Structure formats: C-alpha cells, structure tokens
Amino acid sequence: MNPFVFACIAPHGGEIIPELQGSIPERMDSTRKSMELLGQKMAAASPDCIVVLSPHGTRINGRFSITDSERLEGSWTENEATIKMKKRVEQDLARKINDEAIKNGLPSSIINFGTAAGPISCLQLDWGAIVPLRFMPDVPVVVITPSRDLSFQEHLEFGESLRSAVAQYDKKVGLIASCDWAHAHDEQGPYGFDPAAKELDEQAVQLIKTNELEKMANFDADFIEAAKPDGIWQTLILAGAIPPEERHIEFLSYEAPTYFGLICAEVLTKRKI
C-alpha cells in the first residue's frame, strides 16, 4: 500500500493565487477553483509534512536536489502585488529520501545554505513551490528539484526511492507534483507559438485521465523542445512514487488562458494502515 496520505498534480502560474490575480480574475478562475479543492482535500488528509516536486528550485546539473536547510523563504510578484512565504523544512525526511536514492544508485544531493543549522540556514523558496503551497495546510515541507540532464527512467526510479523513504517514515506525508505544461501557446508569450504546445497538452491530459503517467517518458525530445512543458519530470517522479495499480486519478481541470497550460488532478492512493 502506498504511504502518501494525499497527492496531486498542480500548476504554479502566479495569477492562480487570489492575491496576485490582478484585474482579470476570470483568466485562471477554473484552475483557482480546482486548487482550492485540492487544498481542502490535502487539509482533510492532515499531513505532517508535504513533499513538493518543483522544476524551479535550486538546480544541480545531473543530480536530484533536495532541500536540507532549516527554513525556506521566498516571494513572488505579479500584477503589482507580492506574496511572501516562509516554511520549515522536514530535514529528517529530506535526508531519508536522499539516503534511499543514493542507496539505489541515483545521483542525489541534499542542499543547504549559510550554516548547517540556525537562522542563517535558509534557502530560496521558489514560485513552483509557493503557488501550490498557498492553497495547502501550513506544515513543514521538503522541496525536490529534478534535473533534465537525467533520463526519464531515472526520474521514475527516483520516485520509487521517494516512496520507499516515505514508507519508512513515521509521519503522514503529502505529495505535490508542481507542473505547468506547454509554454508555446501564444505568439506574444516569451517562447512564441508552436502547434506542438496544443498537441502535447492534449496528450498529457489524456495520459493523466487514463492513469498512464509513465507513457510521458515516450515523448520525443524534439516534440518536448517545441512545446516547452515543465511538467513531465515531476509527473514521472510521482508515477514512480505511486505506481498505477495503487493510484486512481480524478482529473479536475485544464486551461491555457495565457501562453502556458495548467492542469489540476487529484491522485487518490491506496495507502498503508
């Protein structure tokens, strides 16, 4: 049985946050409502800590990066408004995840800043974590950032190591795969327009709805480069952590109101007693 009390695939577009929605609140309203529901369900599961898989944290080329500072602090600004956030890090779990990954032959590192402990031991909290955590219960976290230098298979295997570490932990753990999808939906966006964006997002939606997350590892590299998603790597870690026979996915919403796609999905798990 899977050890996670709750898991989800959630986006990190800043305007999802009510404080940052600006003058066009309807632009991400569907996603915002889905995030509120995911937050309610995470809270109902009463996790003691939450693991966030974020593509925008501290990156180490060729290694999985796991926060091991005492604290994380960060902010995000959109529409002339700013949200700030501070989180404690569940360091014992971070170290267990790293130890398990290394034991299984995966390139993984825990990271810190300043001092080994104390008030200066603080890393940047990125928007890939800030946005979904805005809707979640206020508990300690572990933020993990994958590396795109590593193979999709290594991401699946890292998920298996994550699962094993959580299964050995004596606290209740939630899991968020923080994912935005194709970033080439709009000619006026920073990455321009490519028809691959619509195609990739449609395929991602279908694979999530049919509980076939592992098949994202089959996406062609040129197709990925054209569409520019940032959700595949975190989704594959989640897939390794919660195998298909132990998960049921409730798809909540998809929209691409600006230049990038947003998906919300609840991952229901059969968990250990």
PDB file of N, CA and C in Angstrom, residues 162-204:
ATOM      1  N   LEU A 162      11.760   7.722  -3.399  1.00  0.00           N
ATOM      2  CA  LEU A 162      10.942   8.622  -2.591  1.00  0.00           C
ATOM      3  C   LEU A 162       9.864   7.839  -1.858  1.00  0.00           C
ATOM      4  N   ARG A 163       9.199   6.974  -2.567  1.00  0.00           N
ATOM      5  CA  ARG A 163       8.153   6.132  -1.969  1.00  0.00           C
ATOM      6  C   ARG A 163       8.716   5.293  -0.831  1.00  0.00           C
ATOM      7  N   SER A 164       9.877   4.674  -1.055  1.00  0.00           N
ATOM      8  CA  SER A 164      10.487   3.813  -0.044  1.00  0.00           C
ATOM      9  C   SER A 164      10.843   4.606   1.201  1.00  0.00           C
ATOM     10  N   ALA A 165      11.387   5.822   1.013  1.00  0.00           N
ATOM     11  CA  ALA A 165      11.764   6.652   2.159  1.00  0.00           C
ATOM     12  C   ALA A 165      10.533   7.047   2.969  1.00  0.00           C
ATOM     13  N   VAL A 166       9.463   7.443   2.287  1.00  0.00           N
ATOM     14  CA  VAL A 166       8.238   7.847   2.975  1.00  0.00           C
ATOM     15  C   VAL A 166       7.606   6.655   3.701  1.00  0.00           C
ATOM     16  N   ALA A 167       7.701   5.475   3.102  1.00  0.00           N
ATOM     17  CA  ALA A 167       7.148   4.278   3.743  1.00  0.00           C
ATOM     18  C   ALA A 167       7.848   3.959   5.061  1.00  0.00           C
ATOM     19  N   GLN A 168       9.112   4.372   5.173  1.00  0.00           N
ATOM     20  CA  GLN A 168       9.874   4.121   6.396  1.00  0.00           C
ATOM     21  C   GLN A 168       9.732   5.260   7.406  1.00  0.00           C
ATOM     22  N   TYR A 169       9.032   6.317   7.030  1.00  0.00           N
ATOM     23  CA  TYR A 169       8.914   7.495   7.883  1.00  0.00           C
ATOM     24  C   TYR A 169       7.698   7.360   8.787  1.00  0.00           C
ATOM     25  N   ASP A 170       7.784   7.920   9.972  1.00  0.00           N
ATOM     26  CA  ASP A 170       6.716   7.720  10.949  1.00  0.00           C
ATOM     27  C   ASP A 170       5.734   8.884  11.009  1.00  0.00           C
ATOM     28  N   LYS A 171       5.720   9.729   9.986  1.00  0.00           N
ATOM     29  CA  LYS A 171       4.773  10.835   9.923  1.00  0.00           C
ATOM     30  C   LYS A 171       3.964  10.761   8.634  1.00  0.00           C
ATOM     31  N   LYS A 172       2.827  11.473   8.604  1.00  0.00           N
ATOM     32  CA  LYS A 172       1.971  11.481   7.424  1.00  0.00           C
ATOM     33  C   LYS A 172       2.502  12.492   6.406  1.00  0.00           C
ATOM     34  N   VAL A 173       2.611  12.043   5.159  1.00  0.00           N
ATOM     35  CA  VAL A 173       3.268  12.841   4.121  1.00  0.00           C
ATOM     36  C   VAL A 173       2.338  13.039   2.931  1.00  0.00           C
ATOM     37  N   GLY A 174       2.224  14.291   2.479  1.00  0.00           N
ATOM     38  CA  GLY A 174       1.530  14.607   1.235  1.00  0.00           C
ATOM     39  C   GLY A 174       2.540  14.846   0.119  1.00  0.00           C
ATOM     40  N   LEU A 175       2.075  14.778  -1.134  1.00  0.00           N
ATOM     41  CA  LEU A 175       2.964  14.906  -2.288  1.00  0.00           C
ATOM     42  C   LEU A 175       2.316  15.797  -3.339  1.00  0.00           C
ATOM     43  N   ILE A 176       3.068  16.791  -3.809  1.00  0.00           N
ATOM     44  CA  ILE A 176       2.613  17.672  -4.888  1.00  0.00           C
ATOM     45  C   ILE A 176       3.617  17.617  -6.031  1.00  0.00           C
ATOM     46  N   ALA A 177       3.152  17.252  -7.220  1.00  0.00           N
ATOM     47  CA  ALA A 177       3.948  17.408  -8.434  1.00  0.00           C
ATOM     48  C   ALA A 177       3.560  18.753  -9.034  1.00  0.00           C
ATOM     49  N   SER A 178       4.426  19.752  -8.885  1.00  0.00           N
ATOM     50  CA  SER A 178       4.148  21.111  -9.346  1.00  0.00           C
ATOM     51  C   SER A 178       4.531  21.218 -10.822  1.00  0.00           C
ATOM     52  N   CYS A 179       3.522  21.353 -11.676  1.00  0.00           N
ATOM     53  CA  CYS A 179       3.736  21.229 -13.120  1.00  0.00           C
ATOM     54  C   CYS A 179       2.939  22.266 -13.897  1.00  0.00           C
ATOM     55  N   ASP A 180       3.608  23.096 -14.667  1.00  0.00           N
ATOM     56  CA  ASP A 180       2.951  23.783 -15.760  1.00  0.00           C
ATOM     57  C   ASP A 180       3.273  22.996 -17.026  1.00  0.00           C
ATOM     58  N   TRP A 181       2.469  23.191 -18.057  1.00  0.00           N
ATOM     59  CA  TRP A 181       2.636  22.333 -19.232  1.00  0.00           C
ATOM     60  C   TRP A 181       3.185  23.147 -20.401  1.00  0.00           C
ATOM     61  N   ALA A 182       2.776  22.906 -21.605  1.00  0.00           N
ATOM     62  CA  ALA A 182       3.414  23.551 -22.753  1.00  0.00           C
ATOM     63  C   ALA A 182       3.399  25.073 -22.618  1.00  0.00           C
ATOM     64  N   HIS A 183       4.513  25.702 -22.982  1.00  0.00           N
ATOM     65  CA  HIS A 183       4.689  27.141 -22.831  1.00  0.00           C
ATOM     66  C   HIS A 183       4.731  27.876 -24.178  1.00  0.00           C
ATOM     67  N   ALA A 184       4.208  27.246 -25.228  1.00  0.00           N
ATOM     68  CA  ALA A 184       4.273  27.862 -26.563  1.00  0.00           C
ATOM     69  C   ALA A 184       2.887  27.980 -27.187  1.00  0.00           C
ATOM     70  N   HIS A 185       1.924  28.395 -26.366  1.00  0.00           N
ATOM     71  CA  HIS A 185       0.538  28.536 -26.837  1.00  0.00           C
ATOM     72  C   HIS A 185       0.256  29.893 -27.462  1.00  0.00           C
ATOM     73  N   ASP A 186       1.113  30.888 -27.255  1.00  0.00           N
ATOM     74  CA  ASP A 186       0.776  32.260 -27.624  1.00  0.00           C
ATOM     75  C   ASP A 186       1.958  32.938 -28.299  1.00  0.00           C
ATOM     76  N   GLU A 187       1.730  33.452 -29.488  1.00  0.00           N
ATOM     77  CA  GLU A 187       2.788  34.136 -30.229  1.00  0.00           C
ATOM     78  C   GLU A 187       3.369  35.300 -29.435  1.00  0.00           C
ATOM     79  N   GLN A 188       2.549  35.931 -28.590  1.00  0.00           N
ATOM     80  CA  GLN A 188       3.007  37.075 -27.806  1.00  0.00           C
ATOM     81  C   GLN A 188       3.702  36.659 -26.513  1.00  0.00           C
ATOM     82  N   GLY A 189       3.694  35.368 -26.194  1.00  0.00           N
ATOM     83  CA  GLY A 189       4.343  34.888 -24.990  1.00  0.00           C
ATOM     84  C   GLY A 189       5.859  34.859 -25.139  1.00  0.00           C
ATOM     85  N   PRO A 190       6.583  34.630 -24.058  1.00  0.00           N
ATOM     86  CA  PRO A 190       8.053  34.689 -24.107  1.00  0.00           C
ATOM     87  C   PRO A 190       8.692  33.590 -24.949  1.00  0.00           C
ATOM     88  N   TYR A 191       7.944  32.525 -25.239  1.00  0.00           N
ATOM     89  CA  TYR A 191       8.504  31.420 -26.010  1.00  0.00           C
ATOM     90  C   TYR A 191       7.870  31.305 -27.393  1.00  0.00           C
ATOM     91  N   GLY A 192       7.023  32.264 -27.753  1.00  0.00           N
ATOM     92  CA  GLY A 192       6.390  32.245 -29.056  1.00  0.00           C
ATOM     93  C   GLY A 192       5.341  31.154 -29.175  1.00  0.00           C
ATOM     94  N   PHE A 193       4.917  30.903 -30.417  1.00  0.00           N
ATOM     95  CA  PHE A 193       3.856  29.916 -30.679  1.00  0.00           C
ATOM     96  C   PHE A 193       4.416  28.719 -31.422  1.00  0.00           C
ATOM     97  N   ASP A 194       3.949  27.540 -31.017  1.00  0.00           N
ATOM     98  CA  ASP A 194       4.249  26.324 -31.761  1.00  0.00           C
ATOM     99  C   ASP A 194       3.044  25.404 -31.637  1.00  0.00           C
ATOM    100  N   PRO A 195       2.563  24.839 -32.747  1.00  0.00           N
ATOM    101  CA  PRO A 195       1.393  23.944 -32.682  1.00  0.00           C
ATOM    102  C   PRO A 195       1.631  22.713 -31.813  1.00  0.00           C
ATOM    103  N   ALA A 196       2.892  22.401 -31.534  1.00  0.00           N
ATOM    104  CA  ALA A 196       3.193  21.264 -30.663  1.00  0.00           C
ATOM    105  C   ALA A 196       2.651  21.487 -29.250  1.00  0.00           C
ATOM    106  N   ALA A 197       2.482  22.743 -28.848  1.00  0.00           N
ATOM    107  CA  ALA A 197       2.002  23.028 -27.491  1.00  0.00           C
ATOM    108  C   ALA A 197       0.620  22.440 -27.268  1.00  0.00           C
ATOM    109  N   LYS A 198      -0.297  22.718 -28.169  1.00  0.00           N
ATOM    110  CA  LYS A 198      -1.659  22.188 -28.049  1.00  0.00           C
ATOM    111  C   LYS A 198      -1.643  20.666 -28.089  1.00  0.00           C
ATOM    112  N   GLU A 199      -0.839  20.105 -28.989  1.00  0.00           N
ATOM    113  CA  GLU A 199      -0.791  18.650 -29.130  1.00  0.00           C
ATOM    114  C   GLU A 199      -0.238  17.980 -27.881  1.00  0.00           C
ATOM    115  N   LEU A 200       0.845  18.527 -27.325  1.00  0.00           N
ATOM    116  CA  LEU A 200       1.419  17.918 -26.126  1.00  0.00           C
ATOM    117  C   LEU A 200       0.461  18.013 -24.947  1.00  0.00           C
ATOM    118  N   ASP A 201      -0.156  19.174 -24.771  1.00  0.00           N
ATOM    119  CA  ASP A 201      -1.085  19.307 -23.654  1.00  0.00           C
ATOM    120  C   ASP A 201      -2.267  18.355 -23.793  1.00  0.00           C
ATOM    121  N   GLU A 202      -2.759  18.181 -25.002  1.00  0.00           N
ATOM    122  CA  GLU A 202      -3.863  17.238 -25.208  1.00  0.00           C
ATOM    123  C   GLU A 202      -3.437  15.823 -24.845  1.00  0.00           C
ATOM    124  N   GLN A 203      -2.228  15.453 -25.227  1.00  0.00           N
ATOM    125  CA  GLN A 203      -1.743  14.115 -24.885  1.00  0.00           C
ATOM    126  C   GLN A 203      -1.521  13.967 -23.384  1.00  0.00           C
ATOM    127  N   ALA A 204      -0.978  15.017 -22.745  1.00  0.00           N
ATOM    128  CA  ALA A 204      -0.771  14.965 -21.298  1.00  0.00           C
ATOM    129  C   ALA A 204      -2.093  14.819 -20.565  1.00  0.00           C
TER     130      ALA A 204
END
